[in-house]
Coordinates of C-alpha atoms and ligand atoms in Angstrom, one line a residue:
M10 CA -157.7 -20.8 -88.8
N11 CA -154.5 -22.0 -90.4
E12 CA -153.4 -20.7 -93.6
K13 CA -154.0 -23.4 -96.2
G14 CA -151.4 -25.7 -97.4
K15 CA -150.3 -26.6 -100.9
V16 CA -150.6 -30.0 -102.6
Y17 CA -147.9 -31.2 -105.0
L18 CA -149.1 -34.0 -107.4
V19 CA -145.7 -35.6 -108.0
G20 CA -144.8 -38.4 -110.5
A21 CA -142.7 -41.1 -108.8
G22 CA -141.5 -42.5 -112.0
P23 CA -142.1 -46.0 -113.4
G24 CA -140.5 -48.1 -110.7
S25 CA -136.8 -47.8 -110.0
A26 CA -136.6 -45.2 -107.2
D27 CA -133.8 -43.3 -109.0
L28 CA -136.1 -42.4 -111.9
I29 CA -138.0 -39.7 -109.9
T30 CA -137.2 -36.2 -111.1
V31 CA -134.9 -33.9 -109.1
R32 CA -137.9 -31.6 -108.3
G33 CA -139.9 -34.5 -107.1
A34 CA -137.2 -35.7 -104.7
E35 CA -136.7 -32.2 -103.4
L36 CA -140.4 -31.9 -102.5
L37 CA -140.4 -35.2 -100.8
K38 CA -137.7 -33.9 -98.5
T39 CA -139.8 -31.0 -97.5
A40 CA -143.2 -32.5 -97.3
D41 CA -145.3 -32.6 -94.0
C42 CA -147.4 -35.3 -95.4
I43 CA -146.8 -37.9 -98.2
I44 CA -149.9 -39.7 -99.6
Y45 CA -148.5 -42.4 -102.0
D46 CA -150.0 -44.9 -104.4
K47 CA -149.2 -48.7 -104.8
L48 CA -147.2 -48.1 -107.8
A49 CA -144.9 -45.5 -106.3
N50 CA -141.8 -47.2 -105.2
P51 CA -141.8 -47.3 -101.4
A52 CA -138.0 -46.7 -101.4
L53 CA -138.6 -43.1 -102.3
L54 CA -139.9 -42.6 -98.7
K55 CA -136.2 -42.5 -97.7
F56 CA -136.3 -38.9 -98.8
A57 CA -139.1 -38.1 -96.2
R58 CA -138.3 -36.1 -93.1
P59 CA -138.5 -38.2 -89.9
A60 CA -141.5 -36.2 -88.8
A61 CA -143.4 -36.4 -92.1
E62 CA -146.6 -38.3 -92.1
L63 CA -146.7 -41.1 -94.5
I64 CA -150.1 -42.4 -95.8
H65 CA -150.4 -45.3 -98.2
V66 CA -153.4 -45.4 -100.3
P67 CA -153.9 -48.6 -102.1
K68 CA -154.9 -48.8 -105.7
R69 CA -158.5 -48.5 -106.5
I70 CA -160.6 -49.8 -109.5
G71 CA -163.6 -48.2 -111.0
P72 CA -164.9 -44.6 -111.4
G73 CA -166.3 -42.8 -108.4
S74 CA -165.1 -45.6 -106.0
A75 CA -165.3 -44.8 -102.3
T76 CA -161.5 -45.0 -102.0
Q77 CA -160.9 -42.3 -104.7
D78 CA -163.4 -40.1 -102.8
Q79 CA -161.5 -40.9 -99.5
I80 CA -158.2 -39.8 -101.2
N81 CA -159.7 -36.6 -102.4
N82 CA -161.1 -35.8 -99.0
L83 CA -157.8 -36.7 -97.4
L84 CA -155.8 -34.3 -99.7
V85 CA -158.3 -31.6 -98.9
E86 CA -158.2 -32.3 -95.1
K87 CA -154.4 -32.3 -94.9
A88 CA -154.0 -29.2 -96.9
N89 CA -156.6 -27.4 -94.8
L90 CA -154.4 -28.0 -91.8
G91 CA -151.9 -25.9 -93.5
L92 CA -149.6 -28.7 -94.4
T93 CA -147.4 -29.2 -97.5
V94 CA -148.8 -32.3 -99.0
V95 CA -147.0 -34.5 -101.6
R96 CA -149.4 -36.7 -103.5
L97 CA -146.9 -39.3 -105.0
K98 CA -148.3 -41.2 -108.0
G99 CA -146.7 -43.9 -110.0
G100 CA -145.2 -42.8 -113.4
D101 CA -146.5 -39.5 -114.4
P102 CA -149.5 -38.0 -112.4
G103 CA -151.3 -37.0 -115.7
I104 CA -151.1 -40.4 -117.4
F105 CA -154.0 -42.7 -116.4
G106 CA -153.6 -41.4 -112.9
R107 CA -157.1 -40.1 -112.2
I108 CA -155.5 -36.9 -111.5
G109 CA -158.6 -35.0 -112.7
E110 CA -160.8 -36.1 -109.8
E111 CA -158.1 -35.1 -107.3
L112 CA -157.6 -31.8 -108.9
S113 CA -161.4 -30.9 -109.0
A114 CA -161.6 -31.7 -105.4
L115 CA -158.6 -29.4 -104.6
K116 CA -159.9 -26.6 -106.8
E117 CA -163.4 -26.8 -105.2
A118 CA -161.8 -26.5 -101.8
G119 CA -159.8 -23.5 -102.9
I120 CA -156.4 -25.4 -102.2
D121 CA -153.3 -24.4 -104.2
F122 CA -151.6 -27.2 -106.2
E123 CA -148.9 -27.9 -108.6
I124 CA -148.1 -30.9 -110.8
V125 CA -144.7 -32.2 -111.1
P126 CA -144.3 -34.6 -114.1
G127 CA -142.7 -38.0 -113.9
V128 CA -141.3 -40.7 -116.3
T129 CA -144.3 -42.6 -117.5
A130 CA -144.4 -46.3 -117.6
A131 CA -144.8 -46.6 -121.5
V132 CA -141.5 -44.7 -122.1
A133 CA -139.6 -46.4 -119.3
A134 CA -140.8 -49.9 -120.0
A135 CA -140.1 -49.7 -123.8
E136 CA -136.7 -48.2 -123.3
S137 CA -135.6 -50.7 -120.7
A138 CA -136.6 -53.5 -123.0
G139 CA -134.6 -52.0 -125.7
I140 CA -137.6 -50.6 -127.8
I141 CA -137.7 -47.2 -129.3
L142 CA -141.3 -45.9 -129.4
T143 CA -140.8 -43.5 -132.4
D144 CA -138.2 -43.8 -135.1
R145 CA -138.3 -42.2 -138.4
D146 CA -137.9 -45.5 -140.1
Y147 CA -140.7 -47.3 -138.8
S148 CA -143.0 -45.2 -136.5
S149 CA -143.7 -41.6 -136.6
Q150 CA -146.4 -41.7 -134.1
V151 CA -147.4 -43.3 -130.8
V152 CA -150.5 -43.8 -128.8
F153 CA -151.1 -44.5 -125.3
I154 CA -154.4 -46.5 -124.5
T155 CA -155.9 -47.9 -121.4
G156 CA -156.6 -51.6 -121.6
R157 CA -159.4 -51.5 -119.1
E158 CA -162.0 -50.2 -121.7
A159 CA -161.8 -53.4 -123.9
Q160 CA -164.3 -55.0 -121.7
G161 CA -167.9 -53.6 -121.6
K162 CA -168.6 -52.3 -125.2
Q163 CA -171.0 -49.5 -124.3
K164 CA -168.6 -47.3 -122.4
S165 CA -165.6 -47.9 -124.5
S166 CA -164.3 -44.6 -126.2
I167 CA -161.7 -46.6 -128.2
N168 CA -162.1 -46.8 -131.9
W169 CA -160.9 -50.3 -132.7
E170 CA -161.2 -49.9 -136.4
L171 CA -159.1 -47.0 -136.4
L172 CA -156.6 -48.4 -134.0
A173 CA -156.3 -51.7 -136.1
K174 CA -155.1 -49.4 -138.9
F175 CA -152.8 -47.1 -136.9
Q176 CA -149.5 -46.8 -138.6
G177 CA -147.4 -46.4 -135.6
T178 CA -146.7 -47.7 -132.1
I179 CA -149.5 -48.6 -129.8
V180 CA -148.9 -48.8 -126.1
F181 CA -151.5 -50.2 -123.8
Y182 CA -151.5 -49.6 -119.9
M183 CA -153.5 -51.9 -117.7
A184 CA -154.0 -54.4 -120.4
M185 CA -153.1 -57.7 -118.8
E186 CA -156.5 -58.8 -117.8
N187 CA -158.0 -58.0 -121.3
L188 CA -155.0 -58.9 -123.3
E189 CA -156.7 -61.8 -125.2
L190 CA -159.7 -59.6 -126.0
I191 CA -157.5 -56.7 -127.1
A192 CA -155.6 -59.0 -129.6
E193 CA -158.8 -60.4 -130.8
R194 CA -160.3 -57.0 -131.4
L195 CA -157.3 -55.6 -133.3
I196 CA -157.2 -58.8 -135.5
K197 CA -160.9 -58.7 -136.1
N198 CA -160.5 -55.2 -137.3
G199 CA -157.8 -55.9 -139.7
M200 CA -154.5 -55.8 -138.0
A201 CA -152.1 -58.4 -139.2
E202 CA -151.8 -61.6 -136.9
G203 CA -147.9 -61.4 -137.2
T204 CA -147.7 -57.8 -135.9
P205 CA -144.9 -57.8 -133.2
V206 CA -145.9 -57.3 -129.6
A207 CA -143.7 -56.9 -126.5
V208 CA -145.0 -57.1 -123.0
I209 CA -142.8 -55.6 -120.3
A210 CA -143.7 -56.2 -116.7
E211 CA -142.4 -54.5 -113.6
A212 CA -140.3 -52.4 -115.9
T213 CA -137.2 -50.7 -114.4
L214 CA -137.3 -52.8 -111.3
P215 CA -134.9 -55.7 -110.7
S216 CA -137.7 -58.0 -111.4
Q217 CA -138.4 -56.7 -114.8
R218 CA -139.4 -59.3 -117.5
T219 CA -140.1 -59.0 -121.1
V220 CA -141.9 -61.4 -123.4
R221 CA -142.2 -61.0 -127.2
A222 CA -144.6 -62.8 -129.7
S223 CA -146.8 -62.1 -132.5
L224 CA -150.3 -60.5 -131.8
K225 CA -151.8 -63.8 -132.3
Q226 CA -149.6 -65.7 -129.9
I227 CA -148.9 -63.0 -127.2
T228 CA -151.6 -64.0 -124.8
E229 CA -150.5 -67.5 -124.7
K230 CA -146.8 -66.6 -124.4
C231 CA -147.6 -64.3 -121.3
E232 CA -149.5 -67.1 -119.7
E233 CA -146.7 -69.5 -120.3
N234 CA -144.3 -67.1 -118.7
K235 CA -146.7 -66.2 -116.0
I236 CA -146.5 -62.5 -116.7
A237 CA -148.5 -60.4 -114.2
P238 CA -149.4 -56.7 -113.8
P239 CA -148.1 -54.1 -113.8
A240 CA -147.1 -54.5 -117.4
I241 CA -146.9 -52.4 -120.5
V242 CA -147.9 -53.9 -123.9
V243 CA -146.1 -52.4 -127.0
I244 CA -147.8 -53.2 -130.4
G245 CA -146.2 -52.4 -133.8
A246 CA -142.9 -52.6 -135.7
A247 CA -141.2 -50.9 -132.9
A248 CA -141.6 -54.1 -130.8
D249 CA -140.0 -56.2 -133.5
E250 CA -137.2 -58.5 -131.9
K251 CA -134.9 -57.4 -134.8
L252 CA -134.9 -53.8 -133.4
N253 CA -134.0 -54.8 -130.0
W254 CA -131.4 -52.5 -128.7
L255 CA -130.6 -54.7 -125.6
V256 CA -129.3 -57.7 -127.6
G257 CA -125.7 -56.6 -127.3
K258 CA -125.6 -56.8 -123.5
P259 CA -123.9 -59.8 -122.1
F260 CA -126.5 -61.0 -119.7
F261 CA -129.5 -60.5 -122.0
G262 CA -132.3 -62.9 -121.1
K263 CA -130.3 -64.4 -118.1
T264 CA -131.8 -64.7 -114.6
I265 CA -129.3 -64.4 -111.9
V266 CA -130.0 -64.9 -108.2
I267 CA -128.1 -62.7 -105.8
T268 CA -127.6 -63.6 -102.2
R269 CA -125.7 -60.9 -100.4
D270 CA -127.3 -58.7 -97.6
A271 CA -130.2 -56.5 -98.7
E272 CA -128.1 -53.4 -99.1
S273 CA -125.3 -55.0 -101.1
N274 CA -127.8 -56.7 -103.1
V275 CA -129.0 -53.4 -104.4
D276 CA -125.7 -52.4 -105.9
F277 CA -125.2 -55.9 -107.2
A278 CA -128.6 -55.9 -108.9
A279 CA -127.9 -52.6 -110.6
K280 CA -124.6 -54.0 -112.1
I281 CA -126.7 -57.1 -113.4
I282 CA -129.3 -54.8 -114.9
S283 CA -126.8 -52.7 -116.6
K284 CA -125.5 -55.7 -118.4
G285 CA -129.0 -56.6 -119.5
G286 CA -129.6 -59.4 -117.0
N287 CA -132.4 -60.0 -114.6
P288 CA -131.4 -60.2 -111.0
V289 CA -133.4 -62.0 -108.5
E290 CA -132.7 -60.6 -104.9
F291 CA -132.6 -63.1 -102.2
A292 CA -131.0 -61.6 -99.1
T293 CA -129.6 -64.2 -97.1
I294 CA -127.9 -62.5 -94.3
K295 CA -128.1 -59.1 -92.5
I296 CA -125.3 -57.0 -91.1
E297 CA -125.3 -56.4 -87.3
P298 CA -122.9 -53.8 -86.1
L299 CA -120.9 -54.6 -83.1
T300 CA -119.8 -51.0 -82.6
Q301 CA -121.7 -50.4 -79.5
T302 CA -119.6 -53.0 -77.7
N303 CA -117.2 -52.0 -74.8
I304 CA -114.4 -53.6 -76.5
F305 CA -114.8 -51.5 -79.7
L306 CA -115.4 -48.3 -77.8
Q307 CA -112.5 -48.8 -75.7
T308 CA -110.2 -49.6 -78.7
L309 CA -111.6 -46.5 -80.4
T310 CA -110.0 -44.3 -77.7
K311 CA -106.7 -45.9 -78.5
F312 CA -106.8 -45.6 -82.3
S313 CA -103.7 -43.3 -82.2
E314 CA -101.6 -46.1 -81.0
Y315 CA -102.0 -48.1 -84.1
D316 CA -99.6 -48.3 -87.1
W317 CA -102.0 -50.1 -89.4
F318 CA -105.8 -50.6 -89.8
I319 CA -106.9 -53.4 -92.0
F320 CA -110.4 -53.7 -93.6
T321 CA -111.3 -56.9 -95.2
S322 CA -114.8 -56.0 -96.4
A323 CA -116.7 -53.1 -97.6
N324 CA -119.4 -53.9 -94.9
G325 CA -116.8 -53.4 -92.3
A326 CA -115.9 -49.9 -93.7
S327 CA -119.5 -48.9 -93.8
V328 CA -120.3 -50.0 -90.3
L329 CA -117.2 -48.3 -88.9
F330 CA -117.9 -45.0 -90.5
D331 CA -121.7 -45.1 -89.5
A332 CA -120.4 -45.6 -85.9
L333 CA -117.9 -42.7 -86.2
Q334 CA -120.6 -40.5 -87.5
Q335 CA -122.9 -41.4 -84.6
L336 CA -120.2 -40.8 -82.1
G337 CA -119.4 -37.3 -83.5
K338 CA -116.1 -38.4 -85.0
D339 CA -114.7 -38.7 -88.5
A340 CA -111.8 -40.0 -90.6
R341 CA -109.2 -38.2 -88.5
V342 CA -109.4 -41.0 -86.0
F343 CA -107.1 -42.7 -88.6
A344 CA -104.7 -39.8 -89.0
S345 CA -101.4 -41.3 -87.8
A346 CA -101.8 -44.8 -89.3
K347 CA -101.6 -46.5 -92.5
I348 CA -104.6 -48.5 -94.0
A349 CA -105.0 -51.7 -95.9
A350 CA -108.0 -52.9 -97.8
I351 CA -108.5 -56.5 -99.0
G352 CA -109.7 -55.5 -102.4
S353 CA -111.0 -52.9 -104.8
E354 CA -114.5 -53.0 -103.4
T355 CA -113.4 -52.3 -99.8
A356 CA -111.0 -49.6 -101.1
A357 CA -113.9 -47.9 -103.1
K358 CA -116.0 -47.9 -100.0
L359 CA -113.3 -46.3 -98.0
Q360 CA -112.8 -43.8 -100.7
Q361 CA -116.4 -42.7 -100.2
F362 CA -115.5 -41.7 -96.7
G363 CA -112.5 -39.8 -97.9
I364 CA -109.8 -42.5 -97.0
K365 CA -107.4 -43.6 -99.7
A366 CA -106.1 -47.1 -98.9
D367 CA -102.3 -47.2 -98.5
F368 CA -102.2 -50.9 -99.6
T369 CA -104.4 -53.3 -101.6
P370 CA -103.1 -56.8 -102.5
S371 CA -103.1 -58.0 -106.2
V372 CA -105.2 -61.0 -105.1
F373 CA -108.2 -60.1 -103.0
T374 CA -108.1 -62.8 -100.2
S375 CA -107.3 -62.6 -96.5
K376 CA -104.3 -64.9 -97.1
E377 CA -102.7 -62.9 -100.0
L378 CA -103.5 -59.6 -98.1
G379 CA -101.4 -61.0 -95.2
K380 CA -98.6 -62.4 -97.4
Q381 CA -98.3 -59.3 -99.5
L382 CA -98.5 -56.8 -96.8
I383 CA -95.7 -58.6 -94.9
A384 CA -93.5 -58.3 -98.2
Y385 CA -94.6 -54.6 -98.6
A386 CA -94.0 -53.2 -95.1
N387 CA -91.8 -54.0 -92.2
L388 CA -94.5 -55.0 -89.6
K389 CA -92.1 -56.0 -86.8
A390 CA -93.4 -54.7 -83.5
K391 CA -96.0 -52.7 -85.4
K392 CA -99.4 -52.4 -84.0
I393 CA -102.2 -53.6 -86.3
L394 CA -106.0 -53.4 -85.8
L395 CA -108.2 -55.7 -87.7
L396 CA -111.6 -54.2 -88.4
R397 CA -113.6 -57.2 -89.4
S398 CA -116.5 -59.4 -89.3
Q399 CA -116.7 -61.5 -86.0
L400 CA -117.0 -64.7 -88.3
A401 CA -113.6 -64.0 -90.2
S402 CA -111.0 -66.7 -89.8
D403 CA -107.8 -66.4 -87.7
E404 CA -105.5 -67.0 -90.9
L405 CA -104.7 -63.2 -91.4
S406 CA -104.0 -62.4 -87.7
E407 CA -101.7 -65.5 -87.5
L408 CA -99.8 -64.5 -90.6
L409 CA -99.2 -61.0 -89.3
S410 CA -98.3 -62.2 -85.8
I411 CA -95.7 -64.6 -87.2
A412 CA -94.2 -61.6 -89.0
G413 CA -93.8 -59.9 -85.6
A414 CA -96.7 -57.7 -85.6
E415 CA -98.9 -57.0 -82.6
V416 CA -102.3 -57.7 -83.8
D417 CA -105.6 -56.8 -82.2
N418 CA -108.8 -58.3 -83.6
V419 CA -111.9 -56.1 -82.9
P420 CA -115.1 -57.4 -84.7
V421 CA -117.0 -54.4 -86.0
Y422 CA -119.9 -56.5 -87.2
T423 CA -121.3 -59.9 -87.5
T424 CA -123.8 -61.4 -90.0
A425 CA -127.2 -63.1 -89.1
A426 CA -129.1 -65.3 -91.3
V427 CA -132.3 -63.9 -92.8
K428 CA -135.4 -65.9 -93.5
N429 CA -137.1 -65.2 -96.7
D430 CA -140.2 -66.8 -98.5
P431 CA -138.2 -69.4 -100.5
G432 CA -141.2 -70.3 -102.5
P433 CA -140.8 -68.0 -105.6
V434 CA -137.1 -69.0 -105.9
I435 CA -137.9 -72.7 -105.6
E436 CA -140.7 -72.4 -108.3
K437 CA -138.3 -70.5 -110.6
I438 CA -135.7 -73.1 -110.3
K439 CA -138.2 -75.9 -110.9
N440 CA -139.5 -74.2 -114.0
G441 CA -136.0 -73.8 -115.3
E442 CA -136.2 -69.9 -115.1
I443 CA -133.0 -69.4 -113.2
D444 CA -129.5 -69.4 -115.0
W445 CA -127.1 -68.7 -112.2
L446 CA -126.8 -68.7 -108.4
T447 CA -124.1 -66.3 -107.1
F448 CA -122.5 -66.5 -103.8
T449 CA -120.1 -64.0 -102.2
S450 CA -119.5 -65.4 -98.6
P451 CA -119.6 -68.7 -96.8
S452 CA -122.2 -67.3 -94.4
S453 CA -124.5 -66.3 -97.1
T454 CA -124.0 -69.6 -98.9
R455 CA -125.0 -71.6 -95.6
A456 CA -128.0 -69.4 -95.0
F457 CA -129.2 -69.9 -98.7
F458 CA -129.2 -73.6 -98.6
E459 CA -130.9 -73.5 -95.2
Q460 CA -133.9 -72.3 -97.2
I461 CA -133.5 -73.7 -100.6
P462 CA -133.0 -77.5 -100.8
V463 CA -129.6 -78.6 -102.0
E464 CA -131.0 -81.6 -104.0
L465 CA -133.4 -79.2 -106.0
V466 CA -130.5 -77.1 -107.1
N467 CA -128.3 -80.2 -107.9
S468 CA -130.9 -81.7 -110.0
S469 CA -131.6 -78.6 -112.0
S470 CA -129.8 -76.9 -114.7
V471 CA -129.0 -73.9 -112.6
K472 CA -125.2 -72.9 -112.7
I473 CA -123.2 -71.8 -109.6
A474 CA -120.7 -68.9 -109.4
S475 CA -118.5 -68.2 -106.4
I476 CA -116.6 -65.0 -105.4
G477 CA -113.6 -66.7 -104.1
P478 CA -111.8 -69.7 -102.6
V479 CA -113.4 -69.7 -99.1
T480 CA -116.8 -69.5 -100.5
S481 CA -116.1 -72.2 -103.1
E482 CA -114.9 -74.4 -100.3
Q483 CA -118.3 -73.9 -98.5
L484 CA -120.0 -74.8 -101.7
K485 CA -118.0 -77.9 -102.1
N486 CA -118.7 -79.0 -98.6
L487 CA -122.4 -78.8 -99.5
G488 CA -121.8 -81.1 -102.3
F489 CA -121.8 -78.7 -105.3
E490 CA -119.5 -78.4 -108.2
V491 CA -118.8 -74.6 -108.7
N492 CA -119.1 -73.6 -112.4
V493 CA -117.4 -70.4 -112.2
H494 CA -114.9 -68.9 -109.9
A495 CA -114.2 -65.2 -110.0
D496 CA -110.6 -64.4 -110.7
E497 CA -110.9 -61.0 -108.9
H498 CA -112.8 -61.6 -105.7
T499 CA -115.3 -58.7 -106.0
A500 CA -119.0 -58.6 -107.2
D501 CA -117.6 -57.1 -110.5
G502 CA -115.0 -59.9 -110.7
L503 CA -117.9 -62.5 -110.2
L504 CA -119.9 -61.0 -113.0
A505 CA -116.9 -60.8 -115.3
A506 CA -116.3 -64.5 -114.7
I507 CA -119.8 -65.3 -115.6
E508 CA -119.6 -63.0 -118.7
K509 CA -116.6 -64.9 -120.0
I510 CA -118.7 -68.1 -120.3
Y511 CA -120.9 -66.3 -122.8
N512 CA -118.1 -64.9 -124.7
L513 CA -116.3 -68.1 -125.3
Ligands
SAH4 N1 -149.5 -42.9 -114.0 C1 -148.9 -44.2 -114.3 C2 -149.8 -45.1 -114.9 C3 -150.8 -45.7 -114.0 S1 -151.9 -46.9 -114.6 C4 -147.6 -43.8 -115.3 O1 -147.6 -42.7 -115.8 O2 -146.9 -44.8 -115.6 C5 -151.1 -48.4 -114.1 C6 -150.5 -49.0 -115.3 O3 -149.2 -48.5 -115.6 C7 -150.2 -50.5 -114.9 O4 -151.4 -51.3 -115.2 C8 -149.2 -50.7 -116.1 O5 -149.8 -50.9 -117.3 C9 -148.4 -49.5 -116.0 N2 -147.3 -49.6 -115.2 C10 -146.9 -48.8 -114.1 N3 -145.7 -49.2 -113.6 C11 -145.2 -50.0 -114.5 C12 -144.1 -50.8 -114.6 N4 -143.0 -50.6 -113.6 N5 -143.8 -51.8 -115.4 C13 -144.8 -52.0 -116.4 N6 -145.9 -51.3 -116.4 C14 -146.1 -50.3 -115.4

């Protein structure tokens, strides 16, 4: 018989994958089997070993449900096989996580276990909405309550009379279905109708939304704004709009659609969130490496012959270094040459791989890169390799050839349009819930408007921001007036240009 394994009940954190604890992430890396909840961010599975077994156990409602029993049995079964099991649960395992039932099953079966805490939704939701749950000036106590027990009177262990008089912050989990009932009960038991309430949905995720209203009006406001679970309800002075610590952020309350490839959208979304905005991710393109092609592989054997390598996008740098890694090579393939990057984003990406770009132009376009590089270095009879997208224009190679360089153009990736469900974005535009559409390349612009009708955007109040002249040209061809052009042609530059509008 196998020696028994161990079960770690790990808090996944409230939503954003980087809010798991270091210990939690380490355990995910070593687990043989990961059994995860609906609320645990699936992005965390990137930590798993390739051989690990991943089992999704969907959310279940009601005590003693067959599914909970099945989960309990599953934990015991896997541990009995001698496996290291991570039971990954949303937020903190011990807060409304039905951990008790799982622990009892493990104890009964004589299986070793350990609980690894996580950031619970109440704390994360409040802080990411600018709410401080306790503050010596207005709330010295906080209470976490389940909103499920507001229904059937008999079983409720909540003392509504006491709660209505509670001098502190009240946080409800799982309260959306019963929000009206909860508000009614509190008011009936003496809580002031004007008590501030904040509801934070999908906290710490890019889709996070917050609505605020008085206790009397909060249900209506949530319905108006179509707020859906998972959401946290904060009741009390702490939820007062006057105490909102996010107000100072430039994009507060602004919803910004981002249209890069999925990987770049993640970084872009993080930048928007850090400025208090609400990004809506709509990946329009995907990056397809061309580093398996004969032409690339042949060129790679001749890298030592080049004087200059030119990167015109961060994607190009990522794809190239992925390929080098797969081929068992590294940055030394560039040893003899100089390297130019089109802008700060590309230079930063190269830096991640240990390469410091020798040259970056002051204006981040292909044309300026060409013009300024010619002024910077004598390129006569120099061999230059452009490591770019297959879709890049000929302008740069032509400029460099005119200056006497011998230019090779080897595409390292191409982009392909990605289809999404356009319904939610169309709906949001129709409802006036989108403030900005952002575009960072002509191909992503085209792919976006193949899915979202041009007329819809044109007849709405949505504003359009473009990263640079080539993208702006594409937007103009589609019939749009671009509201904001980035001065610096990077994601940061684009956001800075939008920010300027609000600081006028
Ligand atoms: N163990 C979890 C809670 C599980 S109960 C924790 O510690 O956070 C599920 C409830 O948690 C949801 O109904 C909702 O009220 C809350 N919740 C979980 N994730 C959330 C999120 N990202 N944003 C808002 N509320 C969330």
